[in-house]
Short mmCIF file of C-alpha atoms in Angstrom, two decimals:
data_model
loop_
_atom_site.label_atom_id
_atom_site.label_comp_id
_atom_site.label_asym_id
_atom_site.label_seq_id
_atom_site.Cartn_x
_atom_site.Cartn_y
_atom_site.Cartn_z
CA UNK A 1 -19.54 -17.71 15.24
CA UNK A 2 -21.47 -18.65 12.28
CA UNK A 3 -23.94 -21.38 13.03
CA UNK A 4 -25.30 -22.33 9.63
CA UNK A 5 -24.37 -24.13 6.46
CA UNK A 6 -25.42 -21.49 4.26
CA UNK A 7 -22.46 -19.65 2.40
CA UNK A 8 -23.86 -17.05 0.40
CA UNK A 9 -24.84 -14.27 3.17
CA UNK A 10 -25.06 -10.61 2.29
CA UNK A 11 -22.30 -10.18 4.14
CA UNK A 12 -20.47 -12.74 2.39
CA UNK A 13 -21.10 -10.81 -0.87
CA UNK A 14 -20.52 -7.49 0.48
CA UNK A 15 -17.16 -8.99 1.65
CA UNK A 16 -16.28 -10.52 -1.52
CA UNK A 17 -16.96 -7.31 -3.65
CA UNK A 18 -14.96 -4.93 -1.73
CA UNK A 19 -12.38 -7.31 -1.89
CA UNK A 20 -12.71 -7.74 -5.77
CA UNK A 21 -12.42 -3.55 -5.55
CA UNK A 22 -9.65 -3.50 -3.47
CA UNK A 23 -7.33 -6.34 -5.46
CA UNK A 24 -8.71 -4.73 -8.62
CA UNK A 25 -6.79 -1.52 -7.24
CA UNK A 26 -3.83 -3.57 -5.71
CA UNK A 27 -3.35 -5.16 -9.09
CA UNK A 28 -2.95 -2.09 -11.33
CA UNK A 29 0.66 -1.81 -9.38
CA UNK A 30 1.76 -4.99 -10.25
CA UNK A 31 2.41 -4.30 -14.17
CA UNK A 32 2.62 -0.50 -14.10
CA UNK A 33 5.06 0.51 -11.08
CA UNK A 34 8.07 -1.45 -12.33
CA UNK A 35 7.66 0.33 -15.82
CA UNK A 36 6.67 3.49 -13.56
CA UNK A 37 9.88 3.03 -11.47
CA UNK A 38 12.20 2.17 -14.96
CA UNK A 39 10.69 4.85 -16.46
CA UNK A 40 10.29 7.66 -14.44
CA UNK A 41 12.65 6.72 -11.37
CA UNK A 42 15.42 5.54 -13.80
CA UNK A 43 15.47 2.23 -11.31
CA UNK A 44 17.28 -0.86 -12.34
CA UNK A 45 16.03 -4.51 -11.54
CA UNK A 46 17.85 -4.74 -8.50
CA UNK A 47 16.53 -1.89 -7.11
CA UNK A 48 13.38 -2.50 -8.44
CA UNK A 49 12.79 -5.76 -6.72
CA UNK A 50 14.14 -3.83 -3.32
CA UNK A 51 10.95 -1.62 -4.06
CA UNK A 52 8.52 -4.54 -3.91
CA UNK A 53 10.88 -5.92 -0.94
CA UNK A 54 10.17 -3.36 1.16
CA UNK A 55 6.43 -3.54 0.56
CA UNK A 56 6.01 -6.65 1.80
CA UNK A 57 8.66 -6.75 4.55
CA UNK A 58 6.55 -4.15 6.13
CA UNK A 59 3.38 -6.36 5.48
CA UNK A 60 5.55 -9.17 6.73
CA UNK A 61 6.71 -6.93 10.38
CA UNK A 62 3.01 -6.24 10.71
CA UNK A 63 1.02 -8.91 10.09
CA UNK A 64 2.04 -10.84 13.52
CA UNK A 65 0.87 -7.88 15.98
CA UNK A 66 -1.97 -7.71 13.64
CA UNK A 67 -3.17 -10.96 14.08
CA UNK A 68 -2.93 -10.90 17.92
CA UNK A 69 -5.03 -7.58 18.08
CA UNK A 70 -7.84 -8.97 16.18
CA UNK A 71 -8.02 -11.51 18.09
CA UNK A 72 -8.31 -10.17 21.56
CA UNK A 73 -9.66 -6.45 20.13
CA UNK A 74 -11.83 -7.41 17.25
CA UNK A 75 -11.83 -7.56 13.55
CA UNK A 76 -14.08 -4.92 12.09
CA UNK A 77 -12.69 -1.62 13.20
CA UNK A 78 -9.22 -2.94 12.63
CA UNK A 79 -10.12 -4.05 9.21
CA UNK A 80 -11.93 -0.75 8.27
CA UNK A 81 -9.53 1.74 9.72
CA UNK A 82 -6.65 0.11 7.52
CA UNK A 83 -8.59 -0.50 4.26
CA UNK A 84 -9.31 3.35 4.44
CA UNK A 85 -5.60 3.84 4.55
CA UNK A 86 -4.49 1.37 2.69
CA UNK A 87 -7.11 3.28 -0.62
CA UNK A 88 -5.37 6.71 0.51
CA UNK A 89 -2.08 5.63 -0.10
CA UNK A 90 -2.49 5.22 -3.84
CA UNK A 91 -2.70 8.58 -4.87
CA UNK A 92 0.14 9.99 -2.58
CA UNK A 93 2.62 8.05 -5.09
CA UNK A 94 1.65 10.97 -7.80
CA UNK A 95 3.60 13.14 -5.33
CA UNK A 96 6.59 10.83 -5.25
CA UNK A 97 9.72 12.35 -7.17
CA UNK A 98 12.69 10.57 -5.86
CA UNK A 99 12.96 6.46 -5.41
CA UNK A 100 13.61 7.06 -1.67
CA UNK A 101 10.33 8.43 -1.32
CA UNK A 102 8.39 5.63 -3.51
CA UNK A 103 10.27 3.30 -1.19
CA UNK A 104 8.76 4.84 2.13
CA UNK A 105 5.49 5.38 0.46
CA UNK A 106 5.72 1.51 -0.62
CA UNK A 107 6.52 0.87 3.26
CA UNK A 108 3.59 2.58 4.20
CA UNK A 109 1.42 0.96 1.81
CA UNK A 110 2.54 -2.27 2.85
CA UNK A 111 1.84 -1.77 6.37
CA UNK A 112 -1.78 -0.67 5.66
CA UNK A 113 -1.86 -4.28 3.49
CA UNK A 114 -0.42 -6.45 6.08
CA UNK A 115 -3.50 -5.38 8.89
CA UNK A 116 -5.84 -5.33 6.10
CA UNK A 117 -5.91 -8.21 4.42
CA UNK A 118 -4.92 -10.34 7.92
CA UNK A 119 -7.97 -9.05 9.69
CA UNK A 120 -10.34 -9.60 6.45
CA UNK A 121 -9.28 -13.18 6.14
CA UNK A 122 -9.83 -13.26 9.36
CA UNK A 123 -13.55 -11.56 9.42
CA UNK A 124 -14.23 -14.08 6.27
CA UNK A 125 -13.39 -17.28 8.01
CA UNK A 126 -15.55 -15.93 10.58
CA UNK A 127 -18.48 -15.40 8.04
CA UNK A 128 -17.80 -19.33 6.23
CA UNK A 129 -19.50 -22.16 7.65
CA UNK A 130 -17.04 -24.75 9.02
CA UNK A 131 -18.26 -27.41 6.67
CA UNK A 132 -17.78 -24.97 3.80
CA UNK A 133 -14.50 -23.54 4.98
CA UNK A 134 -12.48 -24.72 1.44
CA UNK A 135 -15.22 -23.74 -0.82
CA UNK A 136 -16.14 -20.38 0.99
CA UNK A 137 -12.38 -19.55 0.74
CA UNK A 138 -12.17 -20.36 -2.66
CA UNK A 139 -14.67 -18.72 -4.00
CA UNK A 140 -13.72 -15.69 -1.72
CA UNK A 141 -10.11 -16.18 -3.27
CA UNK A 142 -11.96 -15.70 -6.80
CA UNK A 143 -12.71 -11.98 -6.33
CA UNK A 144 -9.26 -11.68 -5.86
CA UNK A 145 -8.58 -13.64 -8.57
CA UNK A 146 -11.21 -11.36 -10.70
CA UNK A 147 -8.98 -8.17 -9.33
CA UNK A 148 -6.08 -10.21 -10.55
CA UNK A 149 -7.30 -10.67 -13.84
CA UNK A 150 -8.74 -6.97 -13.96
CA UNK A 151 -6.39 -5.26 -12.48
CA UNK A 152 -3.56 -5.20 -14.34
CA UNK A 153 -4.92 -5.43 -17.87
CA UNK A 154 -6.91 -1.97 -16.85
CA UNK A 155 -4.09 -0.42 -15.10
CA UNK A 156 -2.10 -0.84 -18.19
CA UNK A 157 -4.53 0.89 -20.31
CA UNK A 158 -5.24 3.86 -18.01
CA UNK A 159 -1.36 4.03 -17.64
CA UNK A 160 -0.81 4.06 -21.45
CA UNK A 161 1.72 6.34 -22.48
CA UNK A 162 3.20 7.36 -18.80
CA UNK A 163 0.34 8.37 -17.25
CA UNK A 164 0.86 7.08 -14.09
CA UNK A 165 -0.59 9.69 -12.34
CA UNK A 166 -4.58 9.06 -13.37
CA UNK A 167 -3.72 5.52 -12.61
CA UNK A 168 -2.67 5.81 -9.34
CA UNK A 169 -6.26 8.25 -8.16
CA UNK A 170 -8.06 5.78 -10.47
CA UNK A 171 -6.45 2.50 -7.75
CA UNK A 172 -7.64 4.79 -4.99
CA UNK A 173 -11.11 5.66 -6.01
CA UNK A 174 -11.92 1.98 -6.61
CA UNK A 175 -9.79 0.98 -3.12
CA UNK A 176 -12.20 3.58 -1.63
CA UNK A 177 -15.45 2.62 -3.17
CA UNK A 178 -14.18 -1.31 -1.58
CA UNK A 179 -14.08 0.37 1.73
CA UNK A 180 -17.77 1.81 1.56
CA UNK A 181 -18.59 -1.61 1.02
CA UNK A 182 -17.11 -3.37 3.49
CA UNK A 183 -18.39 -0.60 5.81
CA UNK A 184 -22.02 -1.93 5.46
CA UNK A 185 -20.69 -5.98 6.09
CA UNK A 186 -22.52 -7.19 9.55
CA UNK A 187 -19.95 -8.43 11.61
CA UNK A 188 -20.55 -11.29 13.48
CA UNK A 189 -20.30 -10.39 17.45
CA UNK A 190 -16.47 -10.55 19.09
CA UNK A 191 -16.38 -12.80 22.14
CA UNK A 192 -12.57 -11.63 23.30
CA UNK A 193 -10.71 -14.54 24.86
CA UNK A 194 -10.05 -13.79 28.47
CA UNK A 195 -8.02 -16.62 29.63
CA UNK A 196 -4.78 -15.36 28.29
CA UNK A 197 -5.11 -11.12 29.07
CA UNK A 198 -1.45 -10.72 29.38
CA UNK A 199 0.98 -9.52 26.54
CA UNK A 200 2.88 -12.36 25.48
CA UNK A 201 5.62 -12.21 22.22
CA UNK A 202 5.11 -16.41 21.76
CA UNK A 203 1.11 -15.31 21.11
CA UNK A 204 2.47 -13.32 17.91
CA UNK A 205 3.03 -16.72 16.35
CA UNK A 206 0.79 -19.61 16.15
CA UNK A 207 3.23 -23.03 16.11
CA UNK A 208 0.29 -25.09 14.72
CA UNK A 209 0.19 -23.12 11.42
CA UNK A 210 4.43 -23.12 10.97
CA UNK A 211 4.81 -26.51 8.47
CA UNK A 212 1.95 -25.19 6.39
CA UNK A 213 3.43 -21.68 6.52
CA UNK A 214 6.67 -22.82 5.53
CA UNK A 215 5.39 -24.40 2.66
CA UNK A 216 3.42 -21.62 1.14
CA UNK A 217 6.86 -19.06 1.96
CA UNK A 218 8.57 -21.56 -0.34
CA UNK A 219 5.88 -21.33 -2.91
CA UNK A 220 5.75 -17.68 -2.93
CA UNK A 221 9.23 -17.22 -3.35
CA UNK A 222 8.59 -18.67 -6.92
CA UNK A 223 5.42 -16.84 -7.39
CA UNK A 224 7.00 -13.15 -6.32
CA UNK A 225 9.81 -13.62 -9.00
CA UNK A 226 7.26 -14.39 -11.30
CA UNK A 227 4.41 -11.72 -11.10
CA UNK A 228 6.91 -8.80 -10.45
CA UNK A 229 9.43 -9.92 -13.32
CA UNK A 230 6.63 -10.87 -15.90
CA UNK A 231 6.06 -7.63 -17.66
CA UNK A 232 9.80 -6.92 -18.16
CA UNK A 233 10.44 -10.78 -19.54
CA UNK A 234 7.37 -9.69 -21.82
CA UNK A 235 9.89 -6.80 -23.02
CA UNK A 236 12.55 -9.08 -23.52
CA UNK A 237 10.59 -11.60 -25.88
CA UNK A 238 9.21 -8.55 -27.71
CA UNK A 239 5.45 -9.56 -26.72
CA UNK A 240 3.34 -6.59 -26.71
CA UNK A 241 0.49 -7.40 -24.19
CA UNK A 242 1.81 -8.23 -20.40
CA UNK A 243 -1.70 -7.47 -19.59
CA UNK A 244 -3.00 -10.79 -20.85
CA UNK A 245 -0.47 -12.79 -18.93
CA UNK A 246 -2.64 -11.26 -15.84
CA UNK A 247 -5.59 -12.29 -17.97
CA UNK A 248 -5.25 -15.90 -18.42
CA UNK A 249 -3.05 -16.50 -15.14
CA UNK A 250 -6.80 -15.22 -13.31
CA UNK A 251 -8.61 -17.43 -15.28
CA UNK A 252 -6.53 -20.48 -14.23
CA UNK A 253 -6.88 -19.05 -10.55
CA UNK A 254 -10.40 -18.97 -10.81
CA UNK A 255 -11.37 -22.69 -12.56
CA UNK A 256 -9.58 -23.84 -10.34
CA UNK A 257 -10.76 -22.20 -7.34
CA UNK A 258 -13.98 -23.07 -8.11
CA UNK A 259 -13.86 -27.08 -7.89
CA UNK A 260 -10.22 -27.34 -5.50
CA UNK A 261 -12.17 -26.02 -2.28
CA UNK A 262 -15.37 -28.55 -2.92
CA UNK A 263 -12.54 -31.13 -3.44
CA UNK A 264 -10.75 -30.39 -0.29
CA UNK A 265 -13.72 -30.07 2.07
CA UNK A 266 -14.78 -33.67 0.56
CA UNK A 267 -11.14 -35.98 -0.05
CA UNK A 268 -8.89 -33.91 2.24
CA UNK A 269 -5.35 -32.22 0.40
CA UNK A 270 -3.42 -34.92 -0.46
CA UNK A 271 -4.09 -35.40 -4.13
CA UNK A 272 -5.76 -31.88 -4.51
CA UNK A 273 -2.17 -30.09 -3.59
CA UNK A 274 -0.17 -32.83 -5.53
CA UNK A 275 -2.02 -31.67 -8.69
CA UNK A 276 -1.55 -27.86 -7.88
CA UNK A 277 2.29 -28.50 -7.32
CA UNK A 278 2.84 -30.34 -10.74
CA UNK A 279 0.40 -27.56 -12.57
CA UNK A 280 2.81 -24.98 -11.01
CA UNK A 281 5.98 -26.75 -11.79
CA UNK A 282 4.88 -27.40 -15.52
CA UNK A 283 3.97 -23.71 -16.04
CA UNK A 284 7.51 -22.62 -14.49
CA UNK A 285 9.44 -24.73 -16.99
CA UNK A 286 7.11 -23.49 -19.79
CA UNK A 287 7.84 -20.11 -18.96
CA UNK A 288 11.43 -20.60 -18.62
CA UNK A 289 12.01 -22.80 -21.87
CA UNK A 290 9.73 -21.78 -24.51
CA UNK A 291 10.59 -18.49 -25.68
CA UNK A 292 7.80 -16.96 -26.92
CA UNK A 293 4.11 -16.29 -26.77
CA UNK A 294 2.59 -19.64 -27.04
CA UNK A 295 4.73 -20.57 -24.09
CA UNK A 296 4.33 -17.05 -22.75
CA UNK A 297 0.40 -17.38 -22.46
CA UNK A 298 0.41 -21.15 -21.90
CA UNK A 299 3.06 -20.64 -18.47
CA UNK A 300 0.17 -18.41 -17.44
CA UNK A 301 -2.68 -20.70 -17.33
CA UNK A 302 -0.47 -23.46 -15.51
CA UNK A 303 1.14 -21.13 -13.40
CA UNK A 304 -2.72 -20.11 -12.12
CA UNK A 305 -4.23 -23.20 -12.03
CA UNK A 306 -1.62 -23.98 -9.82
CA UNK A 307 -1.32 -21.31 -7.41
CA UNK A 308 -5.20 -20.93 -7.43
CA UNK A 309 -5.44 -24.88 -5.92
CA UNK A 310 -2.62 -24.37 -3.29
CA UNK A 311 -3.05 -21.24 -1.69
CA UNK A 312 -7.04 -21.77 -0.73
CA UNK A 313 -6.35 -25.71 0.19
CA UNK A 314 -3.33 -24.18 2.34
CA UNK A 315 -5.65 -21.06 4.24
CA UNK A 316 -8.44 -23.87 4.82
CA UNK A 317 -5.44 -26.19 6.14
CA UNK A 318 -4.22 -23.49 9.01
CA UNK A 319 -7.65 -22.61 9.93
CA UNK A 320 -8.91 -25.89 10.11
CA UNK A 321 -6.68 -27.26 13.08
CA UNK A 322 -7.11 -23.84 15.33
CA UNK A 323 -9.93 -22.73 17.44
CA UNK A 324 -11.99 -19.50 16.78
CA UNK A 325 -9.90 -17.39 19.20
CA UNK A 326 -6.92 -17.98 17.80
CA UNK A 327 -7.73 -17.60 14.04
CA UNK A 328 -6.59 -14.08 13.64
CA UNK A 329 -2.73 -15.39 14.92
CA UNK A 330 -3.28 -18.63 12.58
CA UNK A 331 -3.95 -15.97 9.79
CA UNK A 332 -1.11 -13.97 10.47
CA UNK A 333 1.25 -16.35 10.55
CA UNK A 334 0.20 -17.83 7.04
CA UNK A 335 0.21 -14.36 5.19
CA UNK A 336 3.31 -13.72 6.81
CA UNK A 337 5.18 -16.24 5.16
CA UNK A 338 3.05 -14.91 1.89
CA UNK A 339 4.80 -11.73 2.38
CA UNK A 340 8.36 -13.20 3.03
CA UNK A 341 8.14 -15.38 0.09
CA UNK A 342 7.11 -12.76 -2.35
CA UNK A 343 9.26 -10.49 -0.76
CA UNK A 344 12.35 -12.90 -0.71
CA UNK A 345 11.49 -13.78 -4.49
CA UNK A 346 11.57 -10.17 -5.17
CA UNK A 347 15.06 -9.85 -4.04
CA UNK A 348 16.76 -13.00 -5.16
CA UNK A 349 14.67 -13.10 -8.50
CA UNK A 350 16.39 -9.25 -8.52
CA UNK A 351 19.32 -10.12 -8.24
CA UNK A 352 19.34 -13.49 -10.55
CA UNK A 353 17.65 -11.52 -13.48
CA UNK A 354 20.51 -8.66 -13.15
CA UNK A 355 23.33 -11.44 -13.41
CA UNK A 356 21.81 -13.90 -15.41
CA UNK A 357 18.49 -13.54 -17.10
CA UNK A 358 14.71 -13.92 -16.37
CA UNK A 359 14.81 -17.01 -18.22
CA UNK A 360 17.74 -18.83 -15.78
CA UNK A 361 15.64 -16.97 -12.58
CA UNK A 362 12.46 -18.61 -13.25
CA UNK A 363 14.11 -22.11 -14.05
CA UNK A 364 15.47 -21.27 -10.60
CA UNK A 365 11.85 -20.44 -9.22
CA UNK A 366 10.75 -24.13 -10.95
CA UNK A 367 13.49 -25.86 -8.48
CA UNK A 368 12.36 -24.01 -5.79
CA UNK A 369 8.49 -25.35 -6.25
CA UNK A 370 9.60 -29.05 -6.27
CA UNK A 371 11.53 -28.58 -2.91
CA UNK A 372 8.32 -27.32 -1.53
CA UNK A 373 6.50 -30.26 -3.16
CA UNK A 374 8.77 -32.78 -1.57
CA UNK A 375 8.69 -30.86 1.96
CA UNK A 376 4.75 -30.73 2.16
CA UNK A 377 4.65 -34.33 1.87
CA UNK A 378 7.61 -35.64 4.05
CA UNK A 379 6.65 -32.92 6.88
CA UNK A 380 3.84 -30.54 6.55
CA UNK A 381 0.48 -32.68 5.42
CA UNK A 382 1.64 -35.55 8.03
CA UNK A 383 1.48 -32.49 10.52
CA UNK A 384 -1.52 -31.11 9.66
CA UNK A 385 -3.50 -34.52 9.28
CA UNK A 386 -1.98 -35.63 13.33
CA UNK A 387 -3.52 -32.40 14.42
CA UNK A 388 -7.00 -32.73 12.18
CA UNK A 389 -7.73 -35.64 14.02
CA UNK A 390 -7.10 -34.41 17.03
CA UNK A 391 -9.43 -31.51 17.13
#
């Protein structure tokens, strides 16, 4: 376990780079493979949001089993066998010629994701001093957020004119070059837990992280429907450049990712994830109401600064009331309501946007943020601040 105060390791930085390669790569799907699957698999929005569905209900079946191996097995060669495979994957969609097979390829994919990214955040919390843990996370969160604001904006440009197929080995070059990266992090030395040797199902789950968990499944729900619908609503309103949507969403995520860890780690969440709701709410309705590019690209910095205060504040919430053998399970359990919230946005926002419109699904998504509001603070931060004090 990491016994100093100092943050910025070389393995820190090697850890934050490959995963500023590796959401770089992840992000050139979000944009391009609903046009991709329009396109070229002649896919409506139903059946587009069952694409992304699928992706992260196999994230979702994975991440539990994931988070129990890493903890009694060890995070590195877990991590590095499925970051390989997880960079393969992206190039095998060039092959793809019927939706079927995008959809098992997307399964695939999401499996790889699921161990991946549960056994890195995992390996980082492991690397972040416990004083530290909301800033280290944070600024962890920004290389994502970099990949986020990256990603799709150069996806879109390789893409251009259909050219899917150089954008897809382009994702898996960059996923690769990640991998070599991570490949030369030190990991800090596995002590496995031998108390509790025996296979249990209950172990799968860690109880202790479930009214955080919930919250962020809520909050997800609104922010799947979001980033897989935004390029088509971009369509609708006749706005040109989805890419920048990405653009200034990532800069939201990262300003304030950069002060909302420091703030947490020093004041505790209350106020920090009060502001972070209202930021997402406001961008939601903005989105929703005003029709056209000002409140297009305004939604987008809202919508980030949001989401870029509640999801680090959240991770630094589940780890902080666990003990270091059960972090991997703790991690698990919080990405796995990521995954069922974007996936479950996916399919409802799906199904809204192909019997309504965008514009009624994201007032929908806006409703759906406030309930989570209300439910953090009648159930889940009263939780989590009885079991802070405990520990």
């Amino acid at each position: 376990m990491q016994q100093t105060d100092k943050l910025w390791t070389k393995n820190f930085v090697l850890m934050c780079f490959s995963n500023l390669l590796l959401s770089v790569a992840f992000y050139f799907l979000i944009p391009c493979l609903p046009v991709f699957l329009e396109k070229v698999m002649q896919a409506d929005k139903t059946q587009i949001g069952i694409v992304f569905a699928v992706y992260t209900l196999a994230a979702l079946l994975i991440r539990p089993l994931t988070g129990y191996f890493v903890d009694f097995y060890g995070r590195s060669l877990i991590f590095l066998i499925s970051f390989f495979i997880f960079s393969l994957i992206f190039g095998l969609f060039s092959f793809a010629v019927t939706l079927s097979q995008v959809i098992i390829l997307r399964f695939v994919h999401g499996l790889a994701w699921g161990i991946s990214t549960t056994s890195s955040s995992t390996v980082i919390v492991d690397l972040i001093p416990e004083k530290r843990r909301g800033e280290g996370l944070g600024y962890f969160g920004i290389s994502m957020t970099i990949g986020l604001a990256l990603g799709p904006y150069l996806g879109t440009i390789i893409a251009g004119n259909n050219h899917f197929e150089t954008m897809f080995f382009t994702a898996s070059a960059l996923s690769l070059s990640g991998f070599i990266m991570a490949s030369l992090v030190k990991y800090p030395r596995f002590s496995r837990n031998t108390k509790h040797n025996k296979f249990e199902w209950s172990k799968l789950i860690e109880t202790s992280s479930i009214p955080v968990s919930l919250i962020i499944l809520l909050v997800c729900v609104s922010y799947g429907g979001v980033i897989i619908f935004i390029s088509l609503y971009a369509s609708e309103l006749a706005i040109e450049n989805s890419g920048l949507f990405f653009l200034i969403y990532a800069a939201g995520l990262a300003l304030s990712r950069l002060k909302s860890g420091k703030i947490f780690d020093k004041y505790g969440p209350k106020k920090i994830s009060l502001s972070g709701f209202l930021f997402l709410m406001l961008g939601l309705f903005v989105l929703s109401l005003i029709k056209n590019a000002y409140g297009f690209y305004i939604s987008a910095l809202f919508i980030g600064i949001g989401f870029g205060i509640i999801f680090p504040v959240f991770q630094a919430m589940v780890n902080n009331i666990v003990d270091f053998s059960k972090r991997g399970v703790a991690n698990s359990t919080f990405f796995t309501a990521v995954d069922l919230g974007i996936g479950l946005g996916a399919v409802i926002s799906g199904i809204l946007a192909e019997h309504f419109s965008l514009s009624f699904t994201f007032i929908v998504c806006s409703v759906i943020v406030v309930a989570a509001c209300l439910l953090f603070f009648i159930y889940a931060l009263p939780y989590y601040l009885r079991k802070a004090g405990k520990k």
